[in-house]
JSON list of C-alpha atoms in Angstrom, two decimals:
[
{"chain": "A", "resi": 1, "resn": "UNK", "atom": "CA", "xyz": [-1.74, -32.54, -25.74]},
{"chain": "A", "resi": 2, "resn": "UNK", "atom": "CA", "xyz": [-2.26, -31.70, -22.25]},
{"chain": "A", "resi": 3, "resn": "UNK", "atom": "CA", "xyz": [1.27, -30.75, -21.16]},
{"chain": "A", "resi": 4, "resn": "UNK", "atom": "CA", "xyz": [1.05, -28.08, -23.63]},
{"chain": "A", "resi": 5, "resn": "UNK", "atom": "CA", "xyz": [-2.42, -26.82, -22.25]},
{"chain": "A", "resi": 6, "resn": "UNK", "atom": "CA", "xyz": [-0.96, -26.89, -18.88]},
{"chain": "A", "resi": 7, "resn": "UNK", "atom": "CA", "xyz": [1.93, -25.55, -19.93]},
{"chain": "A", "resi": 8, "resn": "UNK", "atom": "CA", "xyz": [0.29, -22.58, -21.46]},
{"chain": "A", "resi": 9, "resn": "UNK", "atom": "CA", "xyz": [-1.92, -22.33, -18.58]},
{"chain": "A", "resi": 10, "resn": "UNK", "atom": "CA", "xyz": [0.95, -21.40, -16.10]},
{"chain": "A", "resi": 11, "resn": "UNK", "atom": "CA", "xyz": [2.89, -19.27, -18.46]},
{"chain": "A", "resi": 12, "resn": "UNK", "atom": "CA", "xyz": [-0.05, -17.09, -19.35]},
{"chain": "A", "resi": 13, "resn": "UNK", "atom": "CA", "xyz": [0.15, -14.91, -16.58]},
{"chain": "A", "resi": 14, "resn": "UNK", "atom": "CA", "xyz": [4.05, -14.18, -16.53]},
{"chain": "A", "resi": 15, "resn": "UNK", "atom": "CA", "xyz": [3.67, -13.23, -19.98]},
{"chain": "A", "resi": 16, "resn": "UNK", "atom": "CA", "xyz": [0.31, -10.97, -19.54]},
{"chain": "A", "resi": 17, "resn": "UNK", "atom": "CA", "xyz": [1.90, -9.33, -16.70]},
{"chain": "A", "resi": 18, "resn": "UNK", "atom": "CA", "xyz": [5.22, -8.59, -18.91]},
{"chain": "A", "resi": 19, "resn": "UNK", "atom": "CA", "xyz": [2.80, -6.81, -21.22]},
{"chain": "A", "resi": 20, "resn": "UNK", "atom": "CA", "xyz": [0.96, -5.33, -18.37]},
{"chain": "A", "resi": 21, "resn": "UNK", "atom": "CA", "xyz": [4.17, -3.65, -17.16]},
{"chain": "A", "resi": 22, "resn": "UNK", "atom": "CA", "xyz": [5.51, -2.32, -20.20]},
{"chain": "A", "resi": 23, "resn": "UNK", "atom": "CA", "xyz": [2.17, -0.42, -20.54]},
{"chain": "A", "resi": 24, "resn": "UNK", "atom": "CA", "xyz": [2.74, 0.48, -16.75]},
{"chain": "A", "resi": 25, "resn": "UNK", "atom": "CA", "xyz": [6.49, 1.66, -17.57]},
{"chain": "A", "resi": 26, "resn": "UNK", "atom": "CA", "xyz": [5.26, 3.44, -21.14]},
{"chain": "A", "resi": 27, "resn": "UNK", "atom": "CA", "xyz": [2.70, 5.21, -19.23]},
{"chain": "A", "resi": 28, "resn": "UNK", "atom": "CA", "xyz": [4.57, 6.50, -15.98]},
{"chain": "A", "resi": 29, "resn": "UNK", "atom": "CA", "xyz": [7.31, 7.55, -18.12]},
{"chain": "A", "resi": 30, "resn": "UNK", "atom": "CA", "xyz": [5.19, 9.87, -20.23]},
{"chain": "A", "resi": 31, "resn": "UNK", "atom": "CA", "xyz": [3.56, 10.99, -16.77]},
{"chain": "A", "resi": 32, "resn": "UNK", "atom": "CA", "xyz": [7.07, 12.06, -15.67]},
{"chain": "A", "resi": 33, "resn": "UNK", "atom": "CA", "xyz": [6.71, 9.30, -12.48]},
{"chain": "A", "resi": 34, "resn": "UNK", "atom": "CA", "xyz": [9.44, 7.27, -11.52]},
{"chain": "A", "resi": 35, "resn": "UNK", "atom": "CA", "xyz": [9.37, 3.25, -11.69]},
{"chain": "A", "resi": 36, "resn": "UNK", "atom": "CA", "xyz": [7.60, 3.31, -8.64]},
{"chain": "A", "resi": 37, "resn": "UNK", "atom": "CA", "xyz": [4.81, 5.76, -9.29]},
{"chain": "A", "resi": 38, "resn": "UNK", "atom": "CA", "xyz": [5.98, 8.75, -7.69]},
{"chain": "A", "resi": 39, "resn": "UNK", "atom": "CA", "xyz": [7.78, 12.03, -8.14]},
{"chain": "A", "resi": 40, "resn": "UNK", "atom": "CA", "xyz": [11.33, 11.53, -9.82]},
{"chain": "A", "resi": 41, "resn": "UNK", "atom": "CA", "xyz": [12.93, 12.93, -6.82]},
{"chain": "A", "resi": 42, "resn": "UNK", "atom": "CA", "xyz": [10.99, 11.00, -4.11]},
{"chain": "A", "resi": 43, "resn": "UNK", "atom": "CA", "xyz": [13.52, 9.33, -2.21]},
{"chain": "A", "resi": 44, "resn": "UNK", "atom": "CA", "xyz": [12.59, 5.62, -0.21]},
{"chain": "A", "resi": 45, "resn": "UNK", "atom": "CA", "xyz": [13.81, 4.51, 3.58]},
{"chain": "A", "resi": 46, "resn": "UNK", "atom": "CA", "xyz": [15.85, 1.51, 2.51]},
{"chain": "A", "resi": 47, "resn": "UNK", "atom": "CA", "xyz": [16.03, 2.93, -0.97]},
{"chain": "A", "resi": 48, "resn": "UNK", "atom": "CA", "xyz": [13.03, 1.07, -2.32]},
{"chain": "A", "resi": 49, "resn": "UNK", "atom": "CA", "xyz": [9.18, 1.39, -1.42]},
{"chain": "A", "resi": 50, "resn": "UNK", "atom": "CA", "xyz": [8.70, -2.13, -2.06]},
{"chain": "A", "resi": 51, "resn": "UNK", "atom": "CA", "xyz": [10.15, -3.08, 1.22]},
{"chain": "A", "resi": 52, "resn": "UNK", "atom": "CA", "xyz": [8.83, -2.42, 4.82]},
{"chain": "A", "resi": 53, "resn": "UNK", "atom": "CA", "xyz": [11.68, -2.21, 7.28]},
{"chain": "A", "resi": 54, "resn": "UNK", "atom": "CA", "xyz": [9.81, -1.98, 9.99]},
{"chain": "A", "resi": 55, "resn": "UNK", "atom": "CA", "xyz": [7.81, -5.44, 9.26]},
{"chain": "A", "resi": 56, "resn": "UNK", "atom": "CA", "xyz": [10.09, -7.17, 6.65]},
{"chain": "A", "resi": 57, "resn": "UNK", "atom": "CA", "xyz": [7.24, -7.26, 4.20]},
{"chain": "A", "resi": 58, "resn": "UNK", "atom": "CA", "xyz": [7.74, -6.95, 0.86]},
{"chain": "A", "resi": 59, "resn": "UNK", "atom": "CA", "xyz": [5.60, -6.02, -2.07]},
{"chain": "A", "resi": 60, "resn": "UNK", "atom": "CA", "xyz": [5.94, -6.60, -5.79]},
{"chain": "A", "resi": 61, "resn": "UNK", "atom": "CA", "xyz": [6.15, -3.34, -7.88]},
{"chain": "A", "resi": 62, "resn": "UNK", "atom": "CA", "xyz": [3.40, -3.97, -9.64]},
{"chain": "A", "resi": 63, "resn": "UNK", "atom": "CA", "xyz": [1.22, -4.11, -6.07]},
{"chain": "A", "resi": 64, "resn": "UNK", "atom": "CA", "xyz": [2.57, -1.07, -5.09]},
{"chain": "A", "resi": 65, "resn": "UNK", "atom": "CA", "xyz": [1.88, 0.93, -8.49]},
{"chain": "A", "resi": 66, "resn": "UNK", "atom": "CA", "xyz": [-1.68, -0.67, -8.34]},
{"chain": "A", "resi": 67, "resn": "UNK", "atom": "CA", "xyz": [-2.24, 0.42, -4.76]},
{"chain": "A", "resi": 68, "resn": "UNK", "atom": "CA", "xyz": [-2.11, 3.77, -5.52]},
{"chain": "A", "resi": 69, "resn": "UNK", "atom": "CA", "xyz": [-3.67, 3.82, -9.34]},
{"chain": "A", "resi": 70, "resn": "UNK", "atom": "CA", "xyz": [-6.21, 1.08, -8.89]},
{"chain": "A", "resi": 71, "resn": "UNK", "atom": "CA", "xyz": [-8.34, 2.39, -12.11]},
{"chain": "A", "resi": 72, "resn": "UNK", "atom": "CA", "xyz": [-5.07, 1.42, -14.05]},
{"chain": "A", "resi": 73, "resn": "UNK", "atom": "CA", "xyz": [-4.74, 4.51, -16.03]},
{"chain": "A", "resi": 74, "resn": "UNK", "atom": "CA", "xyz": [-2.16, 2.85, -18.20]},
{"chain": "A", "resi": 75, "resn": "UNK", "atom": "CA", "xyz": [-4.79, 0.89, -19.79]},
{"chain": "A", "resi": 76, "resn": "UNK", "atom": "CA", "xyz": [-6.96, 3.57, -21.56]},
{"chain": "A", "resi": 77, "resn": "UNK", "atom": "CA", "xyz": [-3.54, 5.52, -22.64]},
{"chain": "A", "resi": 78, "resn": "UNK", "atom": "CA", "xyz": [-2.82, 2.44, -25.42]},
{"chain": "A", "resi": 79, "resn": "UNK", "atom": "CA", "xyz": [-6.85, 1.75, -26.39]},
{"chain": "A", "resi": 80, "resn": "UNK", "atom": "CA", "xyz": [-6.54, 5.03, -28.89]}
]
């Protein structure tokens, strides 16, 4: 049926990205990093580093935690 292949076309990615981010959150936590990536204590203008005041862009977590571990540590810390 080709609703169902569509259908399973567009949902593929939500659902490999929830996976992807439980990895993420599994493997910051054990790194001691907040949701974000960074020190437990960092603290955010606006309260959130997803969000830049000064241009009113905003970034999906995932973005942000990728911009500054592109070699997706996460990843290898599951494949033992």
């Amino acid at each position: 049926n080709i609703k169902k292949i569509i259908s399973a076309i567009l949902f593929l990615p939500a659902v490999t990205m929830a996976e992807d981010m439980t990895q993420v959150d599994k493997w910051l936590e054990e790194q001691g990093l907040n949701k974000y990536g960074d020190l437990q204590d960092a603290m955010y203008m606006g309260g959130s580093p997803l969000f830049n005041e000064m241009t009113g862009e905003r970034i999906e977590r995932i973005d942000y935690i990728l911009s500054k571990f592109p070699n997706k540590p996460w990843s290898s810390s599951t494949e033992m």
